[in-house]
């Protein structure tokens, strides 16, 4: 099972304040799909302007990343700069 961590702001708007959600999926695309099925509209927020930390490694383009069975996934605001 994968632990998914959301910011309090996103949790307040979409998950009734639940910041930690457990899902079972092997890719980030599947995780986002499951979260959107359970919390409609969440996919749009997670797909734009977000980065993901999978077990501490940050990915900007995360949809094709694989996720291990006991992974921790944190959605973070994407950082831009030059």
PDB file of C-alpha atoms in Angstrom:
ATOM      1  CA  UNK A   1       0.000   0.000   0.000  1.00  0.00           C
ATOM      2  CA  UNK A   2       1.200   3.497  -0.818  1.00  0.00           C
ATOM      3  CA  UNK A   3       0.838   6.402   1.592  1.00  0.00           C
ATOM      4  CA  UNK A   4      -0.119   9.590  -0.228  1.00  0.00           C
ATOM      5  CA  UNK A   5       0.392  12.882   1.592  1.00  0.00           C
ATOM      6  CA  UNK A   6      -1.486  16.040   0.624  1.00  0.00           C
ATOM      7  CA  UNK A   7      -1.113  19.601   1.849  1.00  0.00           C
ATOM      8  CA  UNK A   8      -3.639  20.817   4.385  1.00  0.00           C
ATOM      9  CA  UNK A   9      -5.013  23.314   1.867  1.00  0.00           C
ATOM     10  CA  UNK A  10      -5.753  20.632  -0.735  1.00  0.00           C
ATOM     11  CA  UNK A  11      -7.055  18.285   1.955  1.00  0.00           C
ATOM     12  CA  UNK A  12      -9.435  20.948   3.260  1.00  0.00           C
ATOM     13  CA  UNK A  13     -10.885  21.515  -0.209  1.00  0.00           C
ATOM     14  CA  UNK A  14     -11.132  17.920  -1.475  1.00  0.00           C
ATOM     15  CA  UNK A  15     -10.729  15.250   1.220  1.00  0.00           C
ATOM     16  CA  UNK A  16     -12.566  16.664   4.248  1.00  0.00           C
ATOM     17  CA  UNK A  17      -9.208  17.475   5.813  1.00  0.00           C
ATOM     18  CA  UNK A  18      -7.649  14.038   5.371  1.00  0.00           C
ATOM     19  CA  UNK A  19      -3.960  14.639   4.596  1.00  0.00           C
ATOM     20  CA  UNK A  20      -2.833  10.981   4.472  1.00  0.00           C
ATOM     21  CA  UNK A  21      -4.578   8.598   2.087  1.00  0.00           C
ATOM     22  CA  UNK A  22      -3.621   4.976   1.458  1.00  0.00           C
ATOM     23  CA  UNK A  23      -3.931   3.625  -2.097  1.00  0.00           C
ATOM     24  CA  UNK A  24      -2.751   0.564  -3.962  1.00  0.00           C
ATOM     25  CA  UNK A  25      -1.238   1.367  -7.342  1.00  0.00           C
ATOM     26  CA  UNK A  26       2.003   0.800  -9.222  1.00  0.00           C
ATOM     27  CA  UNK A  27       2.277   4.108 -11.087  1.00  0.00           C
ATOM     28  CA  UNK A  28       1.657   7.753 -10.349  1.00  0.00           C
ATOM     29  CA  UNK A  29      -0.941   7.876 -13.116  1.00  0.00           C
ATOM     30  CA  UNK A  30      -2.914   5.116 -11.357  1.00  0.00           C
ATOM     31  CA  UNK A  31      -2.575   6.863  -7.983  1.00  0.00           C
ATOM     32  CA  UNK A  32      -3.934  10.135  -9.357  1.00  0.00           C
ATOM     33  CA  UNK A  33      -6.772   8.257 -11.080  1.00  0.00           C
ATOM     34  CA  UNK A  34      -7.743   6.493  -7.826  1.00  0.00           C
ATOM     35  CA  UNK A  35      -7.610   9.722  -5.846  1.00  0.00           C
ATOM     36  CA  UNK A  36      -9.829  11.460  -8.405  1.00  0.00           C
ATOM     37  CA  UNK A  37     -12.354   8.606  -8.298  1.00  0.00           C
ATOM     38  CA  UNK A  38     -12.581   8.899  -4.518  1.00  0.00           C
ATOM     39  CA  UNK A  39     -12.340  12.716  -4.430  1.00  0.00           C
ATOM     40  CA  UNK A  40     -13.763  14.163  -7.680  1.00  0.00           C
ATOM     41  CA  UNK A  41     -11.848  17.155  -9.017  1.00  0.00           C
ATOM     42  CA  UNK A  42      -8.601  16.295  -7.236  1.00  0.00           C
ATOM     43  CA  UNK A  43      -6.895  15.192 -10.464  1.00  0.00           C
ATOM     44  CA  UNK A  44      -7.047  18.706 -11.885  1.00  0.00           C
ATOM     45  CA  UNK A  45      -5.313  20.164  -8.839  1.00  0.00           C
ATOM     46  CA  UNK A  46      -2.654  17.453  -8.678  1.00  0.00           C
ATOM     47  CA  UNK A  47      -1.943  17.616 -12.416  1.00  0.00           C
ATOM     48  CA  UNK A  48      -1.096  21.315 -12.612  1.00  0.00           C
ATOM     49  CA  UNK A  49       1.644  23.121 -10.751  1.00  0.00           C
ATOM     50  CA  UNK A  50       2.602  20.167  -8.574  1.00  0.00           C
ATOM     51  CA  UNK A  51       5.728  18.116  -8.105  1.00  0.00           C
ATOM     52  CA  UNK A  52       5.890  14.762  -6.342  1.00  0.00           C
ATOM     53  CA  UNK A  53       8.347  13.292  -3.890  1.00  0.00           C
ATOM     54  CA  UNK A  54       8.402   9.498  -4.123  1.00  0.00           C
ATOM     55  CA  UNK A  55      10.319   8.117  -1.155  1.00  0.00           C
ATOM     56  CA  UNK A  56      12.185  11.423  -0.904  1.00  0.00           C
ATOM     57  CA  UNK A  57      13.116  11.826  -4.585  1.00  0.00           C
ATOM     58  CA  UNK A  58      11.407  14.791  -6.259  1.00  0.00           C
ATOM     59  CA  UNK A  59       9.920  14.547  -9.742  1.00  0.00           C
ATOM     60  CA  UNK A  60       8.496  17.468 -11.739  1.00  0.00           C
ATOM     61  CA  UNK A  61       6.990  15.296 -14.507  1.00  0.00           C
ATOM     62  CA  UNK A  62       5.742  12.452 -12.415  1.00  0.00           C
ATOM     63  CA  UNK A  63       2.887  10.737 -14.274  1.00  0.00           C
ATOM     64  CA  UNK A  64       5.042   7.959 -15.771  1.00  0.00           C
ATOM     65  CA  UNK A  65       6.945   7.212 -12.561  1.00  0.00           C
ATOM     66  CA  UNK A  66       6.544   3.793 -10.990  1.00  0.00           C
ATOM     67  CA  UNK A  67       5.753   3.503  -7.302  1.00  0.00           C
ATOM     68  CA  UNK A  68       6.877   0.671  -5.046  1.00  0.00           C
ATOM     69  CA  UNK A  69       4.409  -1.272  -2.894  1.00  0.00           C
ATOM     70  CA  UNK A  70       5.336   0.483   0.373  1.00  0.00           C
ATOM     71  CA  UNK A  71       6.174   3.908  -1.050  1.00  0.00           C
ATOM     72  CA  UNK A  72       5.438   7.316   0.393  1.00  0.00           C
ATOM     73  CA  UNK A  73       4.221   9.891  -2.122  1.00  0.00           C
ATOM     74  CA  UNK A  74       4.050  13.583  -1.240  1.00  0.00           C
ATOM     75  CA  UNK A  75       2.452  16.145  -3.528  1.00  0.00           C
ATOM     76  CA  UNK A  76       4.338  19.467  -3.400  1.00  0.00           C
ATOM     77  CA  UNK A  77       3.908  22.819  -5.127  1.00  0.00           C
ATOM     78  CA  UNK A  78       6.263  22.812  -8.128  1.00  0.00           C
ATOM     79  CA  UNK A  79       9.256  25.116  -7.788  1.00  0.00           C
ATOM     80  CA  UNK A  80      10.175  27.200 -10.781  1.00  0.00           C
ATOM     81  CA  UNK A  81      13.232  29.273 -11.290  1.00  0.00           C
ATOM     82  CA  UNK A  82      16.287  29.714 -13.373  1.00  0.00           C
TER      83      UNK A  82
END
